[in-house]
mmCIF file of C-alpha atoms and ligand atoms in Angstrom:
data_model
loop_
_atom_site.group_PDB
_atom_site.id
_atom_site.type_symbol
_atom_site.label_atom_id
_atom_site.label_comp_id
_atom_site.label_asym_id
_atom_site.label_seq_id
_atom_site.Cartn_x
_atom_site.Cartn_y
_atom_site.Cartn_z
ATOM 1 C CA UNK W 1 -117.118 -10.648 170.065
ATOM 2 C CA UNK W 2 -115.802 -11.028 166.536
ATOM 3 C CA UNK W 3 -117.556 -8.841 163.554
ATOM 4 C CA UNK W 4 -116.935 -12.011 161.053
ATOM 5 C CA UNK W 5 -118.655 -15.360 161.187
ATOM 6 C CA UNK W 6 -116.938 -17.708 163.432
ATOM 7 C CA UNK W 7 -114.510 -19.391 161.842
ATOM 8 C CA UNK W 8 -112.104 -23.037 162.389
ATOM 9 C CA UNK W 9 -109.189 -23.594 159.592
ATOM 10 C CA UNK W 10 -107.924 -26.647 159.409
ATOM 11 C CA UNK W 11 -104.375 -27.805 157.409
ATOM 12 C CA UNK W 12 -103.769 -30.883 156.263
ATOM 13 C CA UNK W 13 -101.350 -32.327 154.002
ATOM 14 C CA UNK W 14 -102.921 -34.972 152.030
ATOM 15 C CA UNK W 15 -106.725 -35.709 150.714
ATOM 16 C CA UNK W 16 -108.180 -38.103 153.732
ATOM 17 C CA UNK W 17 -105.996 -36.301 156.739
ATOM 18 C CA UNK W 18 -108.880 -34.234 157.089
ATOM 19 C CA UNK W 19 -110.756 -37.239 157.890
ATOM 20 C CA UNK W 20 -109.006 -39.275 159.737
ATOM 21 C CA UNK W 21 -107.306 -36.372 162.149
ATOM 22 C CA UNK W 22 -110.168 -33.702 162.211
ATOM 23 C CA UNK W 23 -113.645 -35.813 160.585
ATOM 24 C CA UNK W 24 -115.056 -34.829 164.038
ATOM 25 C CA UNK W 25 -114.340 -31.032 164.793
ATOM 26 C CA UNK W 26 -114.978 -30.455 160.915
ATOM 27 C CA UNK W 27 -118.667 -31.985 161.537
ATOM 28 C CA UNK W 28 -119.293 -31.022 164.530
ATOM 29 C CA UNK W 29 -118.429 -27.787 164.134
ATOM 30 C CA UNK W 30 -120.366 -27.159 160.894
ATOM 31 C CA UNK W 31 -123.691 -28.427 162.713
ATOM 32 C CA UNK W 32 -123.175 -25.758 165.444
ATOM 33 C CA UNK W 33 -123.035 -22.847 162.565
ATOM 34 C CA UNK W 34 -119.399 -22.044 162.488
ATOM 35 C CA UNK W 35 -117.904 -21.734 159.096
ATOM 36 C CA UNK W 36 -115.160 -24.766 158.847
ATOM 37 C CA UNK W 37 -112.175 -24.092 155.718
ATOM 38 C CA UNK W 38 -110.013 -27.008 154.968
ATOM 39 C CA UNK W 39 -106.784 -26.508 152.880
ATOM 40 C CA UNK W 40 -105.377 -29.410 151.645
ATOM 41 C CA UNK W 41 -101.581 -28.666 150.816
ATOM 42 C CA UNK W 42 -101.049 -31.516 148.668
ATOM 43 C CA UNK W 43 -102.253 -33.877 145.458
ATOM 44 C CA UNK W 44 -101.889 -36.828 146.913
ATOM 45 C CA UNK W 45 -100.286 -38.196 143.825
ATOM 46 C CA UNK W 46 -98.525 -40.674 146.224
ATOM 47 C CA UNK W 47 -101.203 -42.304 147.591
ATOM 48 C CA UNK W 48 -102.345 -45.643 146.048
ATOM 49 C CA UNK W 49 -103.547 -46.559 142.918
ATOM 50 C CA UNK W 50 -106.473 -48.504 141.269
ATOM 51 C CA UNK W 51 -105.920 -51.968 143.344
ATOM 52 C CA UNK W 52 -103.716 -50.537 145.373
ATOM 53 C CA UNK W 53 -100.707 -49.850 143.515
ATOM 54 C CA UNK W 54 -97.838 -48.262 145.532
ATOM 55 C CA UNK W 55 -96.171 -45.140 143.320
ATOM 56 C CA UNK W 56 -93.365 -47.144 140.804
ATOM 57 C CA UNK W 57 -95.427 -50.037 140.826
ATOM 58 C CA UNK W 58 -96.995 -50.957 137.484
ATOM 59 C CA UNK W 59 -100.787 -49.553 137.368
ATOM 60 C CA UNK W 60 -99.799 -46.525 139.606
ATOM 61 C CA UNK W 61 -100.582 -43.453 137.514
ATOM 62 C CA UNK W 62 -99.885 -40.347 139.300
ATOM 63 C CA UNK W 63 -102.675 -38.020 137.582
ATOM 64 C CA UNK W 64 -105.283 -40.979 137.987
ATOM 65 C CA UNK W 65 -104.370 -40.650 141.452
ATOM 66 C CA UNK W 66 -104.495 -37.430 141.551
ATOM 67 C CA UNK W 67 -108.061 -36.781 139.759
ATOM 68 C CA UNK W 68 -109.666 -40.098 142.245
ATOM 69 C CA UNK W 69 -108.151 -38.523 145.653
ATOM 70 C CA UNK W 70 -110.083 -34.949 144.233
ATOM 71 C CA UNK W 71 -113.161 -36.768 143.834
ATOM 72 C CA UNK W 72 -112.988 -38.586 146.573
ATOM 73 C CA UNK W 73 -111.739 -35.129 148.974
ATOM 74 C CA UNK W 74 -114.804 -33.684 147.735
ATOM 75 C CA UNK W 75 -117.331 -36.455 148.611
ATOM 76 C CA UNK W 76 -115.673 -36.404 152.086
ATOM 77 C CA UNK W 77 -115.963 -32.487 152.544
ATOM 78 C CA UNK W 78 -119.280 -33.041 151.701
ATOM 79 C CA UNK W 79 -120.145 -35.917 154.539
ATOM 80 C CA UNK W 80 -118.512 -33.494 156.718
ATOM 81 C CA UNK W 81 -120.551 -30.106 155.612
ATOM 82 C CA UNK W 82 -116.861 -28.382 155.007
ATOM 83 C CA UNK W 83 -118.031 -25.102 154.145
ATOM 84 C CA UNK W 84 -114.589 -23.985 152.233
ATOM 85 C CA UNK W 85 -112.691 -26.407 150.286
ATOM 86 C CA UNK W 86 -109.251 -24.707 149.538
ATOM 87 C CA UNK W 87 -105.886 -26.620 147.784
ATOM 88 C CA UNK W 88 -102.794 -25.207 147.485
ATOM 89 C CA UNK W 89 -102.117 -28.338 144.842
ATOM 90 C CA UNK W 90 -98.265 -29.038 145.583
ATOM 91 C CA UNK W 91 -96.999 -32.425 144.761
ATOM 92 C CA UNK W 92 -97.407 -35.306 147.090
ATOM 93 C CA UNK W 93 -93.606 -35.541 148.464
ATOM 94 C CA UNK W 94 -94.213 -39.370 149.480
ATOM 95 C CA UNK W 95 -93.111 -41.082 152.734
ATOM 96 C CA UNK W 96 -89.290 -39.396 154.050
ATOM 97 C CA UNK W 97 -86.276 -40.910 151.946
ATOM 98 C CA UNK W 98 -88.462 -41.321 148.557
ATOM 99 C CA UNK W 99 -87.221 -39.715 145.367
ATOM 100 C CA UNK W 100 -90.647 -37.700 145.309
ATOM 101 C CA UNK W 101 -88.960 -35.861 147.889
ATOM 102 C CA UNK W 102 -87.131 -33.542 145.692
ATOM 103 C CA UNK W 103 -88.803 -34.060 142.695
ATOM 104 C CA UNK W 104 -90.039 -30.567 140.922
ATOM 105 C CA UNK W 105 -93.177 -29.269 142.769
ATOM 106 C CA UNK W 106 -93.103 -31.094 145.603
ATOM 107 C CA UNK W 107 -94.257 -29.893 148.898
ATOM 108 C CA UNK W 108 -91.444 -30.870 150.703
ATOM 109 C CA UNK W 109 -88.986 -28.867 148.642
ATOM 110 C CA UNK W 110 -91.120 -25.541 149.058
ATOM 111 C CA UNK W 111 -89.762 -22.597 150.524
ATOM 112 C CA UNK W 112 -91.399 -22.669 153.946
ATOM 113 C CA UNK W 113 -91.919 -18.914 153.205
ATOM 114 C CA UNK W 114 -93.526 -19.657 149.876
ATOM 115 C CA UNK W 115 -96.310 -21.890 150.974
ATOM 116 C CA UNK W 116 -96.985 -19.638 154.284
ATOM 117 C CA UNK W 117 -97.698 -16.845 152.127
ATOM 118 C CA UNK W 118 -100.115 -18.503 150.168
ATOM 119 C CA UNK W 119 -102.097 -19.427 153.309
ATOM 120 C CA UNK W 120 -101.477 -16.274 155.007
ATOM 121 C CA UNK W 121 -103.162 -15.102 152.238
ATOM 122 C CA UNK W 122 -106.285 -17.320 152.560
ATOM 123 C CA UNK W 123 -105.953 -16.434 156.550
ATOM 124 C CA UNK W 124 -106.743 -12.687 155.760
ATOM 125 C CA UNK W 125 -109.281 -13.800 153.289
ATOM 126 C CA UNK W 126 -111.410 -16.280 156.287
ATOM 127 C CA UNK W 127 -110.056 -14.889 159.277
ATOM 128 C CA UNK W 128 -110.043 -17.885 160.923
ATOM 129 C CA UNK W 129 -110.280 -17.408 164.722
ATOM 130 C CA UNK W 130 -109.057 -21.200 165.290
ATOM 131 C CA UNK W 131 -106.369 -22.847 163.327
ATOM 132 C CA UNK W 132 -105.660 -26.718 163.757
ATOM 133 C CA UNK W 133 -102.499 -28.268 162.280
ATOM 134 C CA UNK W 134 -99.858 -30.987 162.846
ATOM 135 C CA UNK W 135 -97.457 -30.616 165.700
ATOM 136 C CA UNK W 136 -93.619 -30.346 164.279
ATOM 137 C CA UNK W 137 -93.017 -34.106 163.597
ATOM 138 C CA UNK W 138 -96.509 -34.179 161.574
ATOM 139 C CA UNK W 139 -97.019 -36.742 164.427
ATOM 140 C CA UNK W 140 -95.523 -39.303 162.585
ATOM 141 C CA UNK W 141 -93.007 -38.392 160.459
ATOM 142 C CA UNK W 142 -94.161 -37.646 157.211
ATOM 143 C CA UNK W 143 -92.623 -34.822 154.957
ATOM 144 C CA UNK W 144 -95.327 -33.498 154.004
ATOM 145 C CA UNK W 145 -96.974 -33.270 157.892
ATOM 146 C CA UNK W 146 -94.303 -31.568 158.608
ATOM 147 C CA UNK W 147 -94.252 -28.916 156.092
ATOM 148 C CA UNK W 148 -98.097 -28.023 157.038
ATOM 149 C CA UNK W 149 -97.403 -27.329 160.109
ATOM 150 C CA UNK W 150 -94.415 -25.397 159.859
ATOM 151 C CA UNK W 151 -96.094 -23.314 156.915
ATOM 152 C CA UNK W 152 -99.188 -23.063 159.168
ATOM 153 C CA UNK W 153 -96.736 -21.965 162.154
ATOM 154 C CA UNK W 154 -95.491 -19.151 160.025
ATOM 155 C CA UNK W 155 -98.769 -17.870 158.381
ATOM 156 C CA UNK W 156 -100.116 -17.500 161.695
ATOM 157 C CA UNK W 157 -96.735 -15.614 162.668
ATOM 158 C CA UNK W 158 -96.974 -13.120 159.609
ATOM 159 C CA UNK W 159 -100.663 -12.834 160.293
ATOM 160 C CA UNK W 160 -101.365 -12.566 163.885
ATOM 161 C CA UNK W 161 -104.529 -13.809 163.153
ATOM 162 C CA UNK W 162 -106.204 -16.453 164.656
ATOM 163 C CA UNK W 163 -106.791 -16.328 168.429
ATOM 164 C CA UNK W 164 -106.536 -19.679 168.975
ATOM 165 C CA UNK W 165 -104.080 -22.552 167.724
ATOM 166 C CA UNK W 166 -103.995 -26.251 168.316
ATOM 167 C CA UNK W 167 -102.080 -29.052 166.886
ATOM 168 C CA UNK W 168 -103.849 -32.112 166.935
ATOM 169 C CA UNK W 169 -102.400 -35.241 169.286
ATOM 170 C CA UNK W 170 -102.946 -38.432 170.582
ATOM 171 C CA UNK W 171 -103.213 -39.444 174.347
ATOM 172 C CA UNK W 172 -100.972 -41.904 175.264
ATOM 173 C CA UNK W 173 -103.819 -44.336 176.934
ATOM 174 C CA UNK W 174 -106.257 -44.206 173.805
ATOM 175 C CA UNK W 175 -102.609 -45.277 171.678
ATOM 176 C CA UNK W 176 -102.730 -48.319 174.081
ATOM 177 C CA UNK W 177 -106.536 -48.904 173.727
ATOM 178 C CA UNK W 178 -105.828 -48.344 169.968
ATOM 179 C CA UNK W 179 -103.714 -51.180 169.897
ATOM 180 C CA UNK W 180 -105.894 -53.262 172.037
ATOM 181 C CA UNK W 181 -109.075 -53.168 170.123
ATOM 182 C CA UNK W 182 -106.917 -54.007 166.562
ATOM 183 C CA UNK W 183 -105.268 -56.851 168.324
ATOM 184 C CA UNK W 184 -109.046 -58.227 169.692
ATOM 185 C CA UNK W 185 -110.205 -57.627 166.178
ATOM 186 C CA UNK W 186 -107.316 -59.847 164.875
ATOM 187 C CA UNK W 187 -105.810 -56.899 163.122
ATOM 188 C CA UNK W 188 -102.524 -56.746 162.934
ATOM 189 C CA UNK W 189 -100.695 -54.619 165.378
ATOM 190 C CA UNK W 190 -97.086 -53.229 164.094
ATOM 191 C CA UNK W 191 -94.406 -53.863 166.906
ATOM 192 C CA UNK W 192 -93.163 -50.576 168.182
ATOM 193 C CA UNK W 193 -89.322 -50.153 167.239
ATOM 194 C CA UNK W 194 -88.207 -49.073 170.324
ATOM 195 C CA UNK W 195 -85.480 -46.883 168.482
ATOM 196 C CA UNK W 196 -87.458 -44.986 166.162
ATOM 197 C CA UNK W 197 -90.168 -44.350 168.749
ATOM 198 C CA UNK W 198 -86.904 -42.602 170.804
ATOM 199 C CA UNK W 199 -86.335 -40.337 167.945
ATOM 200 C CA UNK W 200 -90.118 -40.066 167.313
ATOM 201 C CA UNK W 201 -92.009 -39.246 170.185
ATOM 202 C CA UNK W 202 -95.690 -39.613 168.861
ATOM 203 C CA UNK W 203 -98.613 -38.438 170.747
ATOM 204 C CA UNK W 204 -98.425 -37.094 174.437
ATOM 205 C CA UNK W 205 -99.311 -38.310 178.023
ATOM 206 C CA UNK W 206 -102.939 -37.717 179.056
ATOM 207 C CA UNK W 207 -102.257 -34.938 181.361
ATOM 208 C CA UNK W 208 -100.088 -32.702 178.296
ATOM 209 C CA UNK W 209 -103.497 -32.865 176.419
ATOM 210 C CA UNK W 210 -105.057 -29.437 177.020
ATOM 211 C CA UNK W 211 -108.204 -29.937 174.602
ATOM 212 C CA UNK W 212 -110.334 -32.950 174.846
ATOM 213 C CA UNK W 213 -113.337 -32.418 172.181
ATOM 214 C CA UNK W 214 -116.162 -35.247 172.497
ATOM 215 C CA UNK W 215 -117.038 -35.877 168.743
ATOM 216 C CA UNK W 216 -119.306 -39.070 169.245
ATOM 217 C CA UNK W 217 -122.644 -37.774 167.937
ATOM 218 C CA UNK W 218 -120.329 -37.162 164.901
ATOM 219 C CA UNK W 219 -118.778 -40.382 164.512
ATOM 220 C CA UNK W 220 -120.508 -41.277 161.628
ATOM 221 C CA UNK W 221 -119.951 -38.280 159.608
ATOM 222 C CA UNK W 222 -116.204 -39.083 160.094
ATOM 223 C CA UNK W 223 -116.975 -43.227 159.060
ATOM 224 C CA UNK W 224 -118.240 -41.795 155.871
ATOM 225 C CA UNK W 225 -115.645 -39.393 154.853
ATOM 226 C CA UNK W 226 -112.965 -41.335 155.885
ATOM 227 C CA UNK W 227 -114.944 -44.547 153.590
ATOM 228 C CA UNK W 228 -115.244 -41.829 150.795
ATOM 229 C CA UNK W 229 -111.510 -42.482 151.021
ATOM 230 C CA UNK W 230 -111.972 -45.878 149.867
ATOM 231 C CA UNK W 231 -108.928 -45.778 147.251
ATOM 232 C CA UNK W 232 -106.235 -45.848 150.204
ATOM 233 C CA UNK W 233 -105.593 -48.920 151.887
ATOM 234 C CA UNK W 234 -104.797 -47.488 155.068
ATOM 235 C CA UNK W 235 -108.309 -46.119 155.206
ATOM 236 C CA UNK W 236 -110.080 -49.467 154.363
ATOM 237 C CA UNK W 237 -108.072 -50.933 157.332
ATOM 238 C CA UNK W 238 -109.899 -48.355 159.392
ATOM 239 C CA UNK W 239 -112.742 -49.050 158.283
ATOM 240 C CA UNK W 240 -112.628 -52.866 159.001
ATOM 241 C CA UNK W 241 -113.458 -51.683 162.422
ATOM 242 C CA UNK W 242 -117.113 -50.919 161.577
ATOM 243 C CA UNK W 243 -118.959 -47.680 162.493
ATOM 244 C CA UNK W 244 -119.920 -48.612 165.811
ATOM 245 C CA UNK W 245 -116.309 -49.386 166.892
ATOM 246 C CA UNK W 246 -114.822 -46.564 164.808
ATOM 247 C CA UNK W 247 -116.683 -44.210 166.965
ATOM 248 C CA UNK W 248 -116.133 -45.484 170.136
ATOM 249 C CA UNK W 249 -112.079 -45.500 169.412
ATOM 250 C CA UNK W 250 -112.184 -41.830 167.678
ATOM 251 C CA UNK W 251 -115.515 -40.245 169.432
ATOM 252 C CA UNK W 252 -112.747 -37.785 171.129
ATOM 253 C CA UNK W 253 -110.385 -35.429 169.241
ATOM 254 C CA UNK W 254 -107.427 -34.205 171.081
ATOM 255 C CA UNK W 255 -105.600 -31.714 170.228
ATOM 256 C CA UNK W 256 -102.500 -29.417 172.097
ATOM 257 C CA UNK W 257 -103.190 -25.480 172.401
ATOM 258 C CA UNK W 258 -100.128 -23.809 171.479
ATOM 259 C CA UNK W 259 -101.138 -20.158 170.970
ATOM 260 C CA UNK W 260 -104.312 -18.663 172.832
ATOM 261 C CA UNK W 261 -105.580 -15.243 173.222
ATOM 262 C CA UNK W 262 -108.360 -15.736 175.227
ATOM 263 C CA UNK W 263 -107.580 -16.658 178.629
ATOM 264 C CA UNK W 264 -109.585 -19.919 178.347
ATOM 265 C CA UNK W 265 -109.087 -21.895 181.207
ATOM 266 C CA UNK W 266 -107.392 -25.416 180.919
ATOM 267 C CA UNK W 267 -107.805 -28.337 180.101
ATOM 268 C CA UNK W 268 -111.117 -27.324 177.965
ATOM 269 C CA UNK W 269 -113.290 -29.556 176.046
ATOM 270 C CA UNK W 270 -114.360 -27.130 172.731
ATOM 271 C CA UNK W 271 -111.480 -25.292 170.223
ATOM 272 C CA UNK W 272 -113.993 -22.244 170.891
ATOM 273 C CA UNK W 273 -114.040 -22.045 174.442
ATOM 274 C CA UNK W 274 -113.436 -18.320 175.262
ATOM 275 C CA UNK W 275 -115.204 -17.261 171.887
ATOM 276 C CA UNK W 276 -118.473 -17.325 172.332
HETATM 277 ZN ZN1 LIG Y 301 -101.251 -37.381 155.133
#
């Protein structure tokens, strides 16, 4: 048994990945007494603007951004009773090929040994005995994503720490259901390009997903951080669905175990099997 309280870490990249990827561990997990950090590794300051203004666009001011996805990070950590809100505060690098790529601060241009000593550091402050992060593509593409996890890949290298990693995923059937229940909702469903989908391979089959967690009692906890979102149109699109529908499509969190000390037996349903 551990002699510090029980502990899940999640990294994420922008303000609303924490709802959208992880609303449902981060609530559930609080309600069963286990302390839940989220580190947020970015600003944001790419997101949209007041009437949804895409950065460049006239009425997209970065700080405004910046200060509204804060506010509205907060109001979601509180829906989801996130007991440590930590943000290392790099710049928002924008989607892959933008100039925010390399502008000065940006995540995306950070020493990957830089930003994993800052959350090493906040590793040997929590002790987190789970850690939850992208897998190396950031599951779909974005710079940022992909920086999290490989800063969160090395912390937990120079730490040793947690005893327990995952990298959260999607199974391939509840992608097809996914796009099922937008199309029935008259939502519009993005072709897949064949070609990128080659060189991105996003989510995994069913039987690859070692962790299933069952997050339904919690699905509205993750409607209402992900609607404290509301500034981001991606997140309003989500929404459309309505709570009921949200939680039947994301009532189960999946995730890929990629480190484990604890001989917990596979495929599991909880991140804390073997810890308690
Ligand atoms: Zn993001």
């Amino acid at each position: 048994m551990v002699d510090h309280p029980l502990t899940l870490m999640a990294v994420h990249a922008h303000p609303d990945d924490e709802a959208s990827g992880t609303g449902g561990v981060l609530a559930r997990y609080a309600a069963e007494g286990i302390r839940t950090v989220l580190v947020t590794c970015t600003d944001g300051g790419c997101g949209d603007g007041a009437g949804g203004a895409k950065p460049g666009e006239p009425g997209h001011d970065p700080a405004a951004v910046v200060a509204t996805r804060r506010a509205e990070l907060e109001a979601s950590c509180r829906f989801l009773k996130v007991s440590d809100l930590e943000l290392l505060g790099y710049a928002d690098s924008g989607m892959m090929g933008w100039p925010q790529n390399s502008a000065p601060g940006s995540f995306w241009t950070t020493p990957v040994a830089e930003g994993a000593e800052r959350l090493a550091k906040l590793m040997r402050h929590y002790r987190p005995d789970v850690v939850v992060t992208y897998d190396e593509n950031g599951f779909y593409g974005h710079p940022d994503h992909i920086q999290a996890h490989r800063i969160t890949m090395a912390a937990v290298e120079l730490t040793g720490l947690p005893a327990k990693v995952y990298w959260t995923t999607m199974p391939h059937s509840a992608m097809v259901e996914f796009g099922r229940i937008m199309a029935e909702l008259g939502m519009d469903v993005p072709e897949p390009d064949p070609s990128a989908e080659e060189a991105l391979p996003m989510g995994l089959p069913d039987e690859a997903i070692t962790t299933w967690v069952d997050v339904t009692s919690f699905g509205e906890s993750k409607y209402e951080a992900l609607a404290a979102h509301a500034s981001q149109g991606d997140n309003i699109f989500f929404l459309g669905m309505g709570v009921e529908r949200f939680t039947q499509l994301m009532g189960t969190e999946t995730f890929l175990r990629v480190h484990d000390t604890t001989g917990a037996p596979l495929p599991e349903t909880d991140l804390f099997a073997g810890l308690r």
